[in-house]
Coordinates of C-alpha atoms and ligand atoms in Angstrom, one line a residue:
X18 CA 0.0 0.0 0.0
X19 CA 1.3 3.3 -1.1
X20 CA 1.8 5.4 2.4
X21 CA 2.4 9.0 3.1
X22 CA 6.1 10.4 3.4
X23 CA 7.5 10.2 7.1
X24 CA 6.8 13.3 9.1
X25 CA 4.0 14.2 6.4
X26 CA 0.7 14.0 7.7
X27 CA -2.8 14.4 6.4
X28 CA -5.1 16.6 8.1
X29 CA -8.9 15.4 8.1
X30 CA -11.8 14.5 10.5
X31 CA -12.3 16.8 13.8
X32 CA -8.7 18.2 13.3
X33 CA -9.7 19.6 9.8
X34 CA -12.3 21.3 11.5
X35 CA -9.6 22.9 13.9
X36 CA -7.3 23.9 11.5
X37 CA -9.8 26.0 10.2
X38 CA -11.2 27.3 13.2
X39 CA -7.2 28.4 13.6
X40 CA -7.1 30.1 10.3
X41 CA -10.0 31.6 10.4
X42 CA -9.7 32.9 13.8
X43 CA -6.2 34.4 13.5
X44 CA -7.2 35.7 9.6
X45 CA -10.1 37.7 11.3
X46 CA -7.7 38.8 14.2
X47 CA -4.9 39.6 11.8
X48 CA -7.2 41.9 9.3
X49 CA -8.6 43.8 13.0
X50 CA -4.8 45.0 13.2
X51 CA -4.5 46.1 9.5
X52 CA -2.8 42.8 7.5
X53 CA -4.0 41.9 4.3
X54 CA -3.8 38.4 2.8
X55 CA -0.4 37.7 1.3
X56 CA 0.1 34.3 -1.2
X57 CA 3.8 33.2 -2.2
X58 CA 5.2 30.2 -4.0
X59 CA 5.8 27.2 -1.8
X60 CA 9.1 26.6 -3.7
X61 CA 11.6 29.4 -4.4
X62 CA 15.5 29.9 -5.7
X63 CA 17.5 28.4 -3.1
X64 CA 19.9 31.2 -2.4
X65 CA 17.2 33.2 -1.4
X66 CA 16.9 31.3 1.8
X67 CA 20.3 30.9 2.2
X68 CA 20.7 34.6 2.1
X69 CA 17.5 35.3 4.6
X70 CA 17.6 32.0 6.8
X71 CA 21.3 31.6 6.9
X72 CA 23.7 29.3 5.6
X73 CA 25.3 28.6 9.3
X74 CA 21.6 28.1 10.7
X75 CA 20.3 24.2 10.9
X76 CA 17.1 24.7 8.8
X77 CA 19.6 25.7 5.4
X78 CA 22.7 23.8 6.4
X79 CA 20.7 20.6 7.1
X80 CA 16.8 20.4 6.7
X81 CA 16.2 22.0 3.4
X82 CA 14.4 20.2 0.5
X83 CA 16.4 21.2 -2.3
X84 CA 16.7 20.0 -5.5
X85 CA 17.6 21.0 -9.1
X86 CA 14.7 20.9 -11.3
X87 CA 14.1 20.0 -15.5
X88 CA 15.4 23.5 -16.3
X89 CA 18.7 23.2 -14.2
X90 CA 17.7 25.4 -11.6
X91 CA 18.2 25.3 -7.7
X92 CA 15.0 25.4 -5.8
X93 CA 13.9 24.2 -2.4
X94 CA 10.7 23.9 -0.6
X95 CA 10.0 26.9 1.6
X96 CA 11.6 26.0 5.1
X97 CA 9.1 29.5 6.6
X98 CA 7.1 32.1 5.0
X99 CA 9.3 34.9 5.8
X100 CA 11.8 35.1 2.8
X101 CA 9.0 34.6 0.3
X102 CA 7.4 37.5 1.8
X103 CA 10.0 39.9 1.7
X104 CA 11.5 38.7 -1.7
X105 CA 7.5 39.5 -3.3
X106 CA 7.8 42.6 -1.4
X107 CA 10.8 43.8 -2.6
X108 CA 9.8 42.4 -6.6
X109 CA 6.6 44.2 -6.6
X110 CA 8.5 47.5 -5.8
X111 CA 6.6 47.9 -2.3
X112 CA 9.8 48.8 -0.8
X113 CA 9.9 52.3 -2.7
X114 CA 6.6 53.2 -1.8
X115 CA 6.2 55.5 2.2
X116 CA 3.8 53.2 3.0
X117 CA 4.0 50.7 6.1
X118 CA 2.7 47.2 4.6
X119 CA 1.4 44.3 6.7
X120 CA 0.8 40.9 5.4
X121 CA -0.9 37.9 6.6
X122 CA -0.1 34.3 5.0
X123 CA -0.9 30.3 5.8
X124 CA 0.4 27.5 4.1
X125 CA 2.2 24.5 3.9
X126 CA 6.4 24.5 5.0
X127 CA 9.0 22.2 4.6
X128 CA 12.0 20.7 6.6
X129 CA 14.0 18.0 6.6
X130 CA 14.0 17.3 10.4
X131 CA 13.7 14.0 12.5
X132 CA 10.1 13.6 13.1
X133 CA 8.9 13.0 16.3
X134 CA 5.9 14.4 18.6
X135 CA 5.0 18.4 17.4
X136 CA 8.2 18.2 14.7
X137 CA 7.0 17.5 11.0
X138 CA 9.0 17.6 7.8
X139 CA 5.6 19.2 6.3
X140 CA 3.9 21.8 8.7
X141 CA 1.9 24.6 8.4
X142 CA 2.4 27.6 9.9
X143 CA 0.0 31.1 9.8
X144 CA 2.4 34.4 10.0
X145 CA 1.9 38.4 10.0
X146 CA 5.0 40.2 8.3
X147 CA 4.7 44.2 9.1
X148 CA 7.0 46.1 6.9
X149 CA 8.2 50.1 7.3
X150 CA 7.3 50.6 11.5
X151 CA 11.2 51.2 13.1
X152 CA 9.6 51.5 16.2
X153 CA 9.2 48.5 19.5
X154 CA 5.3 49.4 19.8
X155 CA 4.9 47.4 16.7
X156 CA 7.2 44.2 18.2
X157 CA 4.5 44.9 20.9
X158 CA 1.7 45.1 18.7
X159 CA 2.7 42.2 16.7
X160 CA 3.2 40.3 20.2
X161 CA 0.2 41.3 21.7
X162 CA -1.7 40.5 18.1
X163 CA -0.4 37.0 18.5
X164 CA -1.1 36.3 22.1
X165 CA -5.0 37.4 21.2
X166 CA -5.1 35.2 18.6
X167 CA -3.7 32.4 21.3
X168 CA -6.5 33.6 23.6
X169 CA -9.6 33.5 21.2
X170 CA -8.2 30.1 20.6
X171 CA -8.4 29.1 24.6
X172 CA -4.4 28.3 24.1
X173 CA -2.8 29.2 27.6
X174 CA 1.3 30.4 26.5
X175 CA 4.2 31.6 28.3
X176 CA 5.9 34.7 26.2
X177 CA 9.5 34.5 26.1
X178 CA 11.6 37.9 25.0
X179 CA 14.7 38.6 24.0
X180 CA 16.8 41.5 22.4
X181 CA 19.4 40.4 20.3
X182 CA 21.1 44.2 19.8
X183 CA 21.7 45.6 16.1
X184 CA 24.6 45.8 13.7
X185 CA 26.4 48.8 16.4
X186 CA 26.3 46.4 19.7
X187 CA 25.9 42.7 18.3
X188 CA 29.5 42.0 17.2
X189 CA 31.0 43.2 20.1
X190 CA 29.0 40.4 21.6
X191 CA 30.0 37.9 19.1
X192 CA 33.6 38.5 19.9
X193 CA 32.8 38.1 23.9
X194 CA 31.4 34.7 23.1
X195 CA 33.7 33.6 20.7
X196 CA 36.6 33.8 23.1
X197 CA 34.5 32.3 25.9
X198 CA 33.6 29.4 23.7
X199 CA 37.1 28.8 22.6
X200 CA 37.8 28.2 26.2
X201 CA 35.1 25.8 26.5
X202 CA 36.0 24.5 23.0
X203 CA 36.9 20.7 24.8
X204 CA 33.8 19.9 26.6
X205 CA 31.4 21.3 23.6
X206 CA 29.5 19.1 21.4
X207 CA 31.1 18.5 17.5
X208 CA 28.0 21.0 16.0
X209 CA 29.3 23.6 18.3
X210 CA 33.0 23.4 17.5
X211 CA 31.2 24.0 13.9
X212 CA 29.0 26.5 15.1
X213 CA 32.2 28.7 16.7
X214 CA 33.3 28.9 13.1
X215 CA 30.3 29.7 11.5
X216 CA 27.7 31.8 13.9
X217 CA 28.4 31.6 17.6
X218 CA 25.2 32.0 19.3
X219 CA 24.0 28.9 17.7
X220 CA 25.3 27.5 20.5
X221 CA 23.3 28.9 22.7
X222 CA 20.6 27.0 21.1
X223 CA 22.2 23.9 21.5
X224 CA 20.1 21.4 22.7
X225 CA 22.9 18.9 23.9
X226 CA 22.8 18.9 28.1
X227 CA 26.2 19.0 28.7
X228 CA 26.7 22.0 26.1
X229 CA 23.9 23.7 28.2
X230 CA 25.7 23.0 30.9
X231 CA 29.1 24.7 30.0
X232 CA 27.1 27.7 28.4
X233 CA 25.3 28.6 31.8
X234 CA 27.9 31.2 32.6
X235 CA 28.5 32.2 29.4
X236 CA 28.2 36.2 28.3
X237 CA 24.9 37.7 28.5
X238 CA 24.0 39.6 25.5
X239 CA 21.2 41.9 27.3
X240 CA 24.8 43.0 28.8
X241 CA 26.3 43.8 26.1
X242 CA 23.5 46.2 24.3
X243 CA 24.1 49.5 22.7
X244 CA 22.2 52.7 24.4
X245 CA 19.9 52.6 21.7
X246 CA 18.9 48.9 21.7
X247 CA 18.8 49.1 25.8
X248 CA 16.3 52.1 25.4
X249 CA 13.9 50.1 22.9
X250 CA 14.0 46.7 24.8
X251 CA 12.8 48.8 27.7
X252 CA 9.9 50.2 26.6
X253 CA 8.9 47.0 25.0
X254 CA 8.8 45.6 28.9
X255 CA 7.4 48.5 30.0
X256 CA 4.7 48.1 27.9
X257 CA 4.2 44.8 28.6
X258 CA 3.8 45.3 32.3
X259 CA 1.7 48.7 31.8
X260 CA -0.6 46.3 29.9
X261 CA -0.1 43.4 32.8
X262 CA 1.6 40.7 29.9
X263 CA 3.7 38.5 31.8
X264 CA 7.4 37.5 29.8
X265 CA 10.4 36.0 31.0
X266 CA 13.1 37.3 29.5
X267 CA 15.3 34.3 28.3
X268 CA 19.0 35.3 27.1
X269 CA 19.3 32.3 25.6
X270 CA 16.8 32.5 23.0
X271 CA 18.5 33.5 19.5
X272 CA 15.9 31.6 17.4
X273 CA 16.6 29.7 14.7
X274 CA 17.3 31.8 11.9
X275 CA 19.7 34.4 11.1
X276 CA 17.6 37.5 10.2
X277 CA 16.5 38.3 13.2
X278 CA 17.9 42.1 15.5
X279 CA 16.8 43.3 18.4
X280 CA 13.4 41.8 19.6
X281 CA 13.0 38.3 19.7
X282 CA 10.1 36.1 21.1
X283 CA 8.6 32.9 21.4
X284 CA 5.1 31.9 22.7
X285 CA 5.5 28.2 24.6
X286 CA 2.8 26.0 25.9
X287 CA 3.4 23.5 29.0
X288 CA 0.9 21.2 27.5
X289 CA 2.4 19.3 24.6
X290 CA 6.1 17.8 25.6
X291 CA 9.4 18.8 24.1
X292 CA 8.7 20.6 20.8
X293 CA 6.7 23.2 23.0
X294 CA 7.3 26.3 20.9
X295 CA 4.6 27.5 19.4
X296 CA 4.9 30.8 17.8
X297 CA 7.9 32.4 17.2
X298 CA 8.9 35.4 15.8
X299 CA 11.2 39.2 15.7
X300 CA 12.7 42.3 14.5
X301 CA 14.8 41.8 11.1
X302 CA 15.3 45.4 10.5
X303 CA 18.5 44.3 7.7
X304 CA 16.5 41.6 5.7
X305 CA 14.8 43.3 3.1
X306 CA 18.3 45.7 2.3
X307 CA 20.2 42.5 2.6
X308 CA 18.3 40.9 -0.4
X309 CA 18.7 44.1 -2.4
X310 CA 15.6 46.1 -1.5
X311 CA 15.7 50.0 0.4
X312 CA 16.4 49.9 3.6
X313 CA 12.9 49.1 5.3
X314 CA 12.5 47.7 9.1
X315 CA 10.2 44.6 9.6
X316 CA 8.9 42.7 12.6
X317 CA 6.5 39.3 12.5
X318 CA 6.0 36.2 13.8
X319 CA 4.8 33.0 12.9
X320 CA 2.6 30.1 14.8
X321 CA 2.6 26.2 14.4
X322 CA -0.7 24.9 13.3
X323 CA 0.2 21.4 14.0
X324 CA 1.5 22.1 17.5
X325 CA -1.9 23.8 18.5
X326 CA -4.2 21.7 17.0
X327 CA -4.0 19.2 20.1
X328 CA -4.8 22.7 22.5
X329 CA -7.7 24.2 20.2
X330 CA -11.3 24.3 21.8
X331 CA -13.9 24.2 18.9
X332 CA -16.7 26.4 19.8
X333 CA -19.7 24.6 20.2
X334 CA -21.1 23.3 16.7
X335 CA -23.2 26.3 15.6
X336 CA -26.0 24.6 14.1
X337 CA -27.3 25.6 10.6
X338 CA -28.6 24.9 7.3
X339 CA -31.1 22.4 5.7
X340 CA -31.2 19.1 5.4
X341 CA -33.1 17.2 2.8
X342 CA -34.4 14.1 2.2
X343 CA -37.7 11.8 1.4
X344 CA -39.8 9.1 2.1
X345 CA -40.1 7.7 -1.3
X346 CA -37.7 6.8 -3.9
X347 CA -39.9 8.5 -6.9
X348 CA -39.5 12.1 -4.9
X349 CA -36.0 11.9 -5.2
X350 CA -36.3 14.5 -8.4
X351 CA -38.9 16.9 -6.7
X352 CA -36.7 17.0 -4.0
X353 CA -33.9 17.5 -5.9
X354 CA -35.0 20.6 -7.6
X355 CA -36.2 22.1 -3.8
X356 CA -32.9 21.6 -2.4
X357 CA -31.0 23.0 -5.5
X358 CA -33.0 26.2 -4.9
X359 CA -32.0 26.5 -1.4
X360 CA -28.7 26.1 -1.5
X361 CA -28.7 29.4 -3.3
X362 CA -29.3 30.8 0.3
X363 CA -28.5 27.9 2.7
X364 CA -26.3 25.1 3.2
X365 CA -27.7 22.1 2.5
X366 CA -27.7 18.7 2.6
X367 CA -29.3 16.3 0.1
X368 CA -30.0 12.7 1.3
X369 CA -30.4 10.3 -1.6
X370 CA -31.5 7.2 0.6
X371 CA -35.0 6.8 1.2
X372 CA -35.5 6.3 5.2
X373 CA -38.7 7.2 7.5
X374 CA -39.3 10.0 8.9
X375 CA -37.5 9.5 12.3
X376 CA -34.3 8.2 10.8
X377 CA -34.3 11.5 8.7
X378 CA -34.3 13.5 11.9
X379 CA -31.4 11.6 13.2
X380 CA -29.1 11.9 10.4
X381 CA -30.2 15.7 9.8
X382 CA -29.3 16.1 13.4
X383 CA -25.8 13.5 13.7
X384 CA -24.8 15.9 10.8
X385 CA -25.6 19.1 12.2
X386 CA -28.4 20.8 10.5
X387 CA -30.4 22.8 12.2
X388 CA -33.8 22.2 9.7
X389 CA -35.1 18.8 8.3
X390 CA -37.0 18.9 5.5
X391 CA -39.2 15.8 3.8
X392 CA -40.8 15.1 0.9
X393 CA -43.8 12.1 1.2
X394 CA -47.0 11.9 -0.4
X395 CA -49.0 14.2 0.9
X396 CA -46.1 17.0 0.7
X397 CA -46.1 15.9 -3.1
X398 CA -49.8 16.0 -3.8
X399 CA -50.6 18.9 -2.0
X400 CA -47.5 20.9 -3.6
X401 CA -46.0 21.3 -0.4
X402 CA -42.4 20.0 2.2
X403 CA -42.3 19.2 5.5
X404 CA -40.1 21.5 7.7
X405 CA -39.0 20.9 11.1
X406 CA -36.4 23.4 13.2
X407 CA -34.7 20.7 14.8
X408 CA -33.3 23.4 17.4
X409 CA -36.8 24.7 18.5
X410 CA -38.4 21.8 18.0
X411 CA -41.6 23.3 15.9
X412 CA -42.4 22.0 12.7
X413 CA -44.9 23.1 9.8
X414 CA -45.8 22.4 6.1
X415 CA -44.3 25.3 3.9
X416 CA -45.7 25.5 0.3
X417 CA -43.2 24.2 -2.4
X418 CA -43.6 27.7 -4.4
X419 CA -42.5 29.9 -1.6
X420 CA -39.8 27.7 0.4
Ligands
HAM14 P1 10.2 29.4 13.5 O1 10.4 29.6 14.9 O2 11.2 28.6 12.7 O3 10.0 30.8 12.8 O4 8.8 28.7 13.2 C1 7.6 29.2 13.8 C2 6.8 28.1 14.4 O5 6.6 27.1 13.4 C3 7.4 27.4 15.5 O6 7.2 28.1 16.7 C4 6.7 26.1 15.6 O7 5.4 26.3 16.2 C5 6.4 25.8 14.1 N1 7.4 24.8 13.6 C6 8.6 25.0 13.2 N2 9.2 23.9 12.8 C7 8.3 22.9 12.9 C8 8.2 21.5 12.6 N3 9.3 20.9 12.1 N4 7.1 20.8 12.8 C9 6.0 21.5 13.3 N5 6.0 22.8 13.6 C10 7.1 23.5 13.4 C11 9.8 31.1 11.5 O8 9.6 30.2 10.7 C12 9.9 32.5 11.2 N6 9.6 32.7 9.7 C13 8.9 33.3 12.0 C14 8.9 34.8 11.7 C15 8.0 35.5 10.9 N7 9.8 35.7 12.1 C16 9.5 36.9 11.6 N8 8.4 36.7 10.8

């Protein structure tokens, strides 16, 4: 039997109708703060991720789908929404214009990662991307966007933050915890001997317990920020505790991906084991300069669908729409033609099997419509259908001509 690829899942039954509880909800939340709908390709030139993720970060060097396709050229599958954004933003010119530009998107990403609980090779993620806004109230804004969207959801998160300085203060760093790591080189893991060469506070990510271990003292980078970086990361917390958000500031998150400056966060949940992030998300005031559009600041975020769906309360099945059906097989036309009419207006359900009465009312109601509507003789000869509201429990014949 042909199976689907490891760490590629389908996505049906009562989780289907939570992933699109979760896209709806956070599309409706996301248009409240200004973003409009955003749709890229899900495969794209390989360098551009290289360039945006990061050649020294895990997601390019080692989880990437890439291939060369008929025409010779070198594509992957999107690893994360973010480079496709910017890359259409910067091709359709958006970069030249004053405007700030906020984008919503959902879809399908790809990496090449060990599957286990909450870590997929093909996820899907929903992200906001705000382009042009220099300022922290929109890392706040964005934050605060994504925590409601976690609320409406009934998700309970922790919000971890982090600054990770700018191009002024974030060297010097990098030179503090190169020479602490080459000190520690002995007792590190063989990816971080690699990551010392290639980005140093990859380590910090390292997920290996005696690494952790022999990074606990290492230099903080919240003490190494310039006066301008120090100022913005605190009024972010200041607005977070005007507004009564609890964060933990966490030095040791430097997410994933190379883009990011100054604010960096992750929502986490307690509830679903290792693999507990799930939304994460920064400043990358450099991206959209570094692959060759003007100078424009950007802050976003992304969530995991698959990691919520286990924490997502459906609301309670709103009940709506008609049901159809009939007692004898020689209706099945009349009926037909009612119900095609209706669904103009209504969602409907047509039930080709002929059944009694009662058995109608059960399946109308096992499937969730609110009205039950039958065709038998007497309906037929006296040109009229049986309705019954199967909420309010009243029922009435309605003439054929005006249902
Ligand atoms: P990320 O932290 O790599 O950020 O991914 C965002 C979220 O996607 C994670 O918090 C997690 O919930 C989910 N996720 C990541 N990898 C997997 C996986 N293998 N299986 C299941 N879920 C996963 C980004 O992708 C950035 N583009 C976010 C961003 C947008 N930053 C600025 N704008």
């Amino acid at each position: 039997m042909v199976k689907s690829l490891r760490g590629m899942n389908d996505i049906l039954s009562e989780d289907s109708d939570k992933f699109q509880h979760i896209i709806e909800t956070a599309s409706r939340i996301a248009k409240n703060y200004g973003f409009k709908f955003i749709e890229t390709p899900l495969v794209e030139e390989t360098a551009l991720f290289k360039r945006s993720v990061g050649e020294s970060s895990d997601i390019v060097g080692k989880e990437m789908y890439q291939f060369v396709d008929k025409g010779g050229s070198d594509i992957s599958l999107r690893p994360e929404g973010t480079a496709g954004v910017v890359r259409a933003f910067i091709e359709h010119k958006l970069d030249k214009k004053a405007d700030r530009e906020k984008f919503f998107y959902y879809g399908s990403m790809f990496r090449y990662e060990r599957p286990q609980k909450g870590r997929l090779r093909l996820f899907h993620q929903f992200g906001c991307e705000s382009f042009g806004e220099s300022s922290s109230f929109e890392d706040v804004s964005i934050i605060l966007m994504a925590k409601e969207i976690f609320d409406n959801l009934g998700i309970s998160t922790k919000l971890k933050i982090n600054s990770l300085g700018c191009d002024k203060c974030f060297p010097d760093y990098k030179n503090e915890l190169s020479n602490f790591l080459i000190d520690k080189k002995e007792k590190l893991c063989s990816d971080c001997h690699r990551r010392i060469e290639t980005n140093p506070i990859r380590t910090l990510d390292c997920k290996v317990e005696s690494c952790k271990h022999e990074l606990i003292n290492s230099p903080k980078i919240k003490d190494c920020l310039c006066d301008e970086c120090d100022i913005e990361f605190d009024r972010v917390k200041r607005l977070f505790d005007e507004k009564n958000i609890k964060y933990e500031i966490d030095s040791n998150l430097v997410r994933g991906l190379d883009y990011y400056s100054r604010t960096a966060f992750e929502f986490v949940s307690n509830e679903i084991g290792s693999q507990n992030a799930v939304a994460g998300g920064g400043r990358y005031d450099r991206l959209v300069e570094y692959l060759g559009g003007k100078s424009t600041p950007a802050v976003g975020f992304a969530l995991g669908i698959e990691r919520i769906l286990d924490l997502v309360k459906l609301p309670e099945k709103e009940q709506n729409g008609y049901y159809f059906g009939t007692l004898d097989e020689n209706y099945l036309e009349k009926l037909y033609i009612l119900a095609s009419k209706k669904r103009e207006v209504s969602r409907v359900h047509i039930e080709y099997k002929t059944r009694s009465l009662a058995s109608h009312i059960t399946n109308a109601l096992k499937k969730g419509y609110k009205y039950c509507a039958v065709l038998g003789s007497d309906e037929v000869a006296n040109g009229t259908i049986w309705v019954k509201d199967l909420e309010a429990k009243f029922e009435e014949h309605l003439s054929q001509d005006s249902f």
